[in-house]
Amino acid sequence: MSNILATRPAIKAASGTGPRGRRSPSDKFAPYLFVSPFLILFAVFGVWPILHSLILAFYHTNGPKSQVFAGFDNFKFLFADPDFHTAVWNTLVFAFWSVVLQIPFALGLAILLNQRWLRGRTFLRLAFFSPNLLGQVFVGVLFSVLLAPQYGLVNKGLHALIGLPLDTKWLANPALVMPALILTSLWLYVGFNMIYFLAALQAVDKELYEAAMIDGAGPWRQFLAVTLPSIRPVAVFVLVTTTIGSFQLFELPYIMLNNSAGPDNAGLTVVMYLYNNGFVTGNLGYASAVGWTLAIGVLLISLAQMRMTGAWKAEAK
């Protein structure tokens, strides 16, 4: 007992508390000292560029040094520019078909590769995920060759299946540019989203399937009553991230269309429009206005998706 009482002052001294249990000033500021490197770097390379781009959106610029205050002129010109309308339409079409096609394909692939009877599941999972390891630039170059007229594998395969002419120019025909981009995006991202669904499927309680089978539910009824509700949070996550990623489309059309927007601006996206104005013509203020308009638009669409899917209600419960 006497030894325990003798060690109490030493413990208080080590913990840095005073005689009345108050913390010393060094203890109060120690946590802030430890996180200060991150806060400083985040403020310099994260917060300040964002605030500066917001300020820059209200200036006419000619390069990084020449700036003239313009108020809302950049935004007025933006909403009146036909090229911006084209870029928004192309981006919306790409985002719509990416979501509509990618999510069902990824989910179906995950269900198939989650079956115990399927041999080589591990290899197939790696094979379908591996395109995402290549990056958009490499995939863009690869599909530029695959979609080439005459000798491209896509034209040869479709010619053998449905008689598509071998000289079909996917990247030179305005009507075929967007299907080519969507096809490339599918090859690149279906396997990536499959991983999320696969992890969610493996976390579904097997007893729920057993109970459904006892109640006489078939495979389709089990999918609707057990699988979909169980993987719903992951499905919402994939939906929102796929939408956000689709609105950030830039590298694929830029590489596949030889650093251009393609014929009749068929491959012009909002981010490519931003890049052309900011880094080709040097109007950084106008490019900042485009960036903030895109960010606000993506935020509103994401919030609408979360509300429509009931993600907030599920989180509140």
mmCIF file of N, CA and C in Angstrom, residues 213-267:
data_model
loop_
_atom_site.group_PDB
_atom_site.id
_atom_site.type_symbol
_atom_site.label_atom_id
_atom_site.label_comp_id
_atom_site.label_asym_id
_atom_site.label_seq_id
_atom_site.Cartn_x
_atom_site.Cartn_y
_atom_site.Cartn_z
ATOM 1 N N MET A 213 -34.972 -19.506 -48.980
ATOM 2 C CA MET A 213 -35.208 -20.785 -49.655
ATOM 3 C C MET A 213 -36.273 -21.587 -48.939
ATOM 4 N N ILE A 214 -36.275 -21.529 -47.587
ATOM 5 C CA ILE A 214 -37.306 -22.246 -46.820
ATOM 6 C C ILE A 214 -38.694 -21.690 -47.134
ATOM 7 N N ASP A 215 -38.747 -20.346 -47.376
ATOM 8 C CA ASP A 215 -40.024 -19.713 -47.718
ATOM 9 C C ASP A 215 -40.419 -19.934 -49.167
ATOM 10 N N GLY A 216 -39.573 -20.663 -49.905
ATOM 11 C CA GLY A 216 -39.924 -20.990 -51.294
ATOM 12 C C GLY A 216 -39.466 -19.954 -52.309
ATOM 13 N N ALA A 217 -38.575 -19.052 -51.925
ATOM 14 C CA ALA A 217 -38.122 -18.028 -52.864
ATOM 15 C C ALA A 217 -37.129 -18.620 -53.852
ATOM 16 N N GLY A 218 -37.313 -18.311 -55.123
ATOM 17 C CA GLY A 218 -36.387 -18.744 -56.158
ATOM 18 C C GLY A 218 -35.192 -17.806 -56.248
ATOM 19 N N PRO A 219 -34.261 -18.076 -57.191
ATOM 20 C CA PRO A 219 -33.060 -17.241 -57.320
ATOM 21 C C PRO A 219 -33.366 -15.763 -57.567
ATOM 22 N N TRP A 220 -34.333 -15.488 -58.467
ATOM 23 C CA TRP A 220 -34.648 -14.088 -58.763
ATOM 24 C C TRP A 220 -35.263 -13.403 -57.563
ATOM 25 N N ARG A 221 -36.167 -14.100 -56.841
ATOM 26 C CA ARG A 221 -36.792 -13.525 -55.649
ATOM 27 C C ARG A 221 -35.746 -13.313 -54.542
ATOM 28 N N GLN A 222 -34.798 -14.238 -54.426
ATOM 29 C CA GLN A 222 -33.719 -14.067 -53.442
ATOM 30 C C GLN A 222 -32.866 -12.851 -53.779
ATOM 31 N N PHE A 223 -32.641 -12.641 -55.084
ATOM 32 C CA PHE A 223 -31.845 -11.482 -55.498
ATOM 33 C C PHE A 223 -32.546 -10.174 -55.114
ATOM 34 N N LEU A 224 -33.883 -10.134 -55.343
ATOM 35 C CA LEU A 224 -34.621 -8.901 -55.056
ATOM 36 C C LEU A 224 -34.814 -8.676 -53.554
ATOM 37 N N ALA A 225 -35.067 -9.762 -52.811
ATOM 38 C CA ALA A 225 -35.427 -9.620 -51.392
ATOM 39 C C ALA A 225 -34.231 -9.661 -50.447
ATOM 40 N N VAL A 226 -33.138 -10.290 -50.880
ATOM 41 C CA VAL A 226 -31.987 -10.445 -49.972
ATOM 42 C C VAL A 226 -30.757 -9.700 -50.494
ATOM 43 N N THR A 227 -30.370 -10.002 -51.753
ATOM 44 C CA THR A 227 -29.102 -9.455 -52.264
ATOM 45 C C THR A 227 -29.143 -7.940 -52.403
ATOM 46 N N LEU A 228 -30.141 -7.440 -53.131
ATOM 47 C CA LEU A 228 -30.181 -6.000 -53.389
ATOM 48 C C LEU A 228 -30.257 -5.165 -52.107
ATOM 49 N N PRO A 229 -31.170 -5.488 -51.155
ATOM 50 C CA PRO A 229 -31.176 -4.684 -49.917
ATOM 51 C C PRO A 229 -29.867 -4.763 -49.135
ATOM 52 N N SER A 230 -29.204 -5.918 -49.192
ATOM 53 C CA SER A 230 -27.961 -6.078 -48.420
ATOM 54 C C SER A 230 -26.807 -5.276 -49.010
ATOM 55 N N ILE A 231 -26.754 -5.163 -50.331
ATOM 56 C CA ILE A 231 -25.635 -4.448 -50.961
ATOM 57 C C ILE A 231 -26.009 -3.008 -51.332
ATOM 58 N N ARG A 232 -27.136 -2.547 -50.842
ATOM 59 C CA ARG A 232 -27.620 -1.218 -51.224
ATOM 60 C C ARG A 232 -26.625 -0.094 -50.916
ATOM 61 N N PRO A 233 -25.999 -0.040 -49.724
ATOM 62 C CA PRO A 233 -25.033 1.051 -49.467
ATOM 63 C C PRO A 233 -23.880 1.061 -50.460
ATOM 64 N N VAL A 234 -23.384 -0.134 -50.801
ATOM 65 C CA VAL A 234 -22.284 -0.204 -51.767
ATOM 66 C C VAL A 234 -22.760 0.223 -53.156
ATOM 67 N N ALA A 235 -23.982 -0.173 -53.510
ATOM 68 C CA ALA A 235 -24.521 0.208 -54.822
ATOM 69 C C ALA A 235 -24.659 1.726 -54.934
ATOM 70 N N VAL A 236 -25.102 2.366 -53.858
ATOM 71 C CA VAL A 236 -25.219 3.834 -53.877
ATOM 72 C C VAL A 236 -23.839 4.472 -54.007
ATOM 73 N N PHE A 237 -22.869 3.908 -53.296
ATOM 74 C CA PHE A 237 -21.498 4.426 -53.384
ATOM 75 C C PHE A 237 -20.965 4.315 -54.811
ATOM 76 N N VAL A 238 -21.167 3.163 -55.428
ATOM 77 C CA VAL A 238 -20.699 2.970 -56.809
ATOM 78 C C VAL A 238 -21.425 3.919 -57.757
ATOM 79 N N LEU A 239 -22.730 4.104 -57.526
ATOM 80 C CA LEU A 239 -23.511 5.013 -58.370
ATOM 81 C C LEU A 239 -22.955 6.434 -58.301
ATOM 82 N N VAL A 240 -22.700 6.921 -57.091
ATOM 83 C CA VAL A 240 -22.232 8.307 -56.925
ATOM 84 C C VAL A 240 -20.814 8.474 -57.472
ATOM 85 N N THR A 241 -19.920 7.540 -57.157
ATOM 86 C CA THR A 241 -18.532 7.672 -57.629
ATOM 87 C C THR A 241 -18.428 7.501 -59.151
ATOM 88 N N THR A 242 -19.262 6.623 -59.716
ATOM 89 C CA THR A 242 -19.260 6.474 -61.181
ATOM 90 C C THR A 242 -19.734 7.750 -61.850
ATOM 91 N N THR A 243 -20.766 8.367 -61.285
ATOM 92 C CA THR A 243 -21.267 9.630 -61.847
ATOM 93 C C THR A 243 -20.210 10.724 -61.767
ATOM 94 N N ILE A 244 -19.581 10.850 -60.598
ATOM 95 C CA ILE A 244 -18.549 11.881 -60.439
ATOM 96 C C ILE A 244 -17.394 11.636 -61.408
ATOM 97 N N GLY A 245 -16.956 10.385 -61.507
ATOM 98 C CA GLY A 245 -15.865 10.061 -62.424
ATOM 99 C C GLY A 245 -16.233 10.326 -63.873
ATOM 100 N N SER A 246 -17.492 10.092 -64.242
ATOM 101 C CA SER A 246 -17.922 10.332 -65.619
ATOM 102 C C SER A 246 -17.884 11.824 -65.955
ATOM 103 N N PHE A 247 -18.220 12.658 -64.999
ATOM 104 C CA PHE A 247 -18.195 14.101 -65.254
ATOM 105 C C PHE A 247 -16.759 14.640 -65.311
ATOM 106 N N GLN A 248 -15.784 13.850 -64.862
ATOM 107 C CA GLN A 248 -14.382 14.271 -64.918
ATOM 108 C C GLN A 248 -13.672 13.719 -66.144
ATOM 109 N N LEU A 249 -14.428 13.205 -67.107
ATOM 110 C CA LEU A 249 -13.824 12.582 -68.285
ATOM 111 C C LEU A 249 -12.935 13.566 -69.041
ATOM 112 N N PHE A 250 -11.694 13.177 -69.271
ATOM 113 C CA PHE A 250 -10.771 14.031 -70.031
ATOM 114 C C PHE A 250 -9.734 13.213 -70.807
ATOM 115 N N GLU A 251 -8.990 12.354 -70.105
ATOM 116 C CA GLU A 251 -7.851 11.693 -70.739
ATOM 117 C C GLU A 251 -8.266 10.816 -71.917
ATOM 118 N N LEU A 252 -9.334 10.035 -71.765
ATOM 119 C CA LEU A 252 -9.724 9.109 -72.833
ATOM 120 C C LEU A 252 -9.999 9.833 -74.152
ATOM 121 N N PRO A 253 -10.920 10.822 -74.199
ATOM 122 C CA PRO A 253 -11.145 11.495 -75.487
ATOM 123 C C PRO A 253 -9.939 12.295 -75.952
ATOM 124 N N TYR A 254 -9.191 12.849 -75.020
ATOM 125 C CA TYR A 254 -8.027 13.661 -75.402
ATOM 126 C C TYR A 254 -6.980 12.814 -76.112
ATOM 127 N N ILE A 255 -6.767 11.586 -75.618
ATOM 128 C CA ILE A 255 -5.784 10.699 -76.243
ATOM 129 C C ILE A 255 -6.348 10.051 -77.505
ATOM 130 N N MET A 256 -7.573 9.542 -77.420
ATOM 131 C CA MET A 256 -8.147 8.806 -78.542
ATOM 132 C C MET A 256 -8.429 9.704 -79.750
ATOM 133 N N LEU A 257 -8.698 10.986 -79.497
ATOM 134 C CA LEU A 257 -9.020 11.915 -80.583
ATOM 135 C C LEU A 257 -7.840 12.804 -80.945
ATOM 136 N N ASN A 258 -6.619 12.336 -80.642
ATOM 137 C CA ASN A 258 -5.392 13.053 -81.028
ATOM 138 C C ASN A 258 -5.365 14.485 -80.499
ATOM 139 N N ASN A 259 -5.534 14.631 -79.198
ATOM 140 C CA ASN A 259 -5.443 15.938 -78.538
ATOM 141 C C ASN A 259 -6.440 16.957 -79.081
ATOM 142 N N SER A 260 -7.619 16.474 -79.448
ATOM 143 C CA SER A 260 -8.648 17.388 -79.969
ATOM 144 C C SER A 260 -10.008 16.935 -79.437
ATOM 145 N N ALA A 261 -11.036 17.690 -79.812
ATOM 146 C CA ALA A 261 -12.392 17.338 -79.402
ATOM 147 C C ALA A 261 -13.083 16.429 -80.398
ATOM 148 N N GLY A 262 -12.357 16.038 -81.462
ATOM 149 C CA GLY A 262 -12.945 15.131 -82.439
ATOM 150 C C GLY A 262 -13.773 15.865 -83.475
ATOM 151 N N PRO A 263 -14.353 15.125 -84.424
ATOM 152 C CA PRO A 263 -15.162 15.755 -85.481
ATOM 153 C C PRO A 263 -16.425 16.390 -84.902
ATOM 154 N N ASP A 264 -16.679 17.634 -85.285
ATOM 155 C CA ASP A 264 -17.858 18.386 -84.822
ATOM 156 C C ASP A 264 -17.944 18.455 -83.291
ATOM 157 N N ASN A 265 -16.795 18.464 -82.639
ATOM 158 C CA ASN A 265 -16.748 18.516 -81.164
ATOM 159 C C ASN A 265 -17.508 17.358 -80.519
ATOM 160 N N ALA A 266 -17.555 16.222 -81.201
ATOM 161 C CA ALA A 266 -18.319 15.082 -80.685
ATOM 162 C C ALA A 266 -17.706 14.502 -79.416
ATOM 163 N N GLY A 267 -16.414 14.745 -79.203
ATOM 164 C CA GLY A 267 -15.761 14.226 -77.995
ATOM 165 C C GLY A 267 -15.427 15.310 -76.987
#
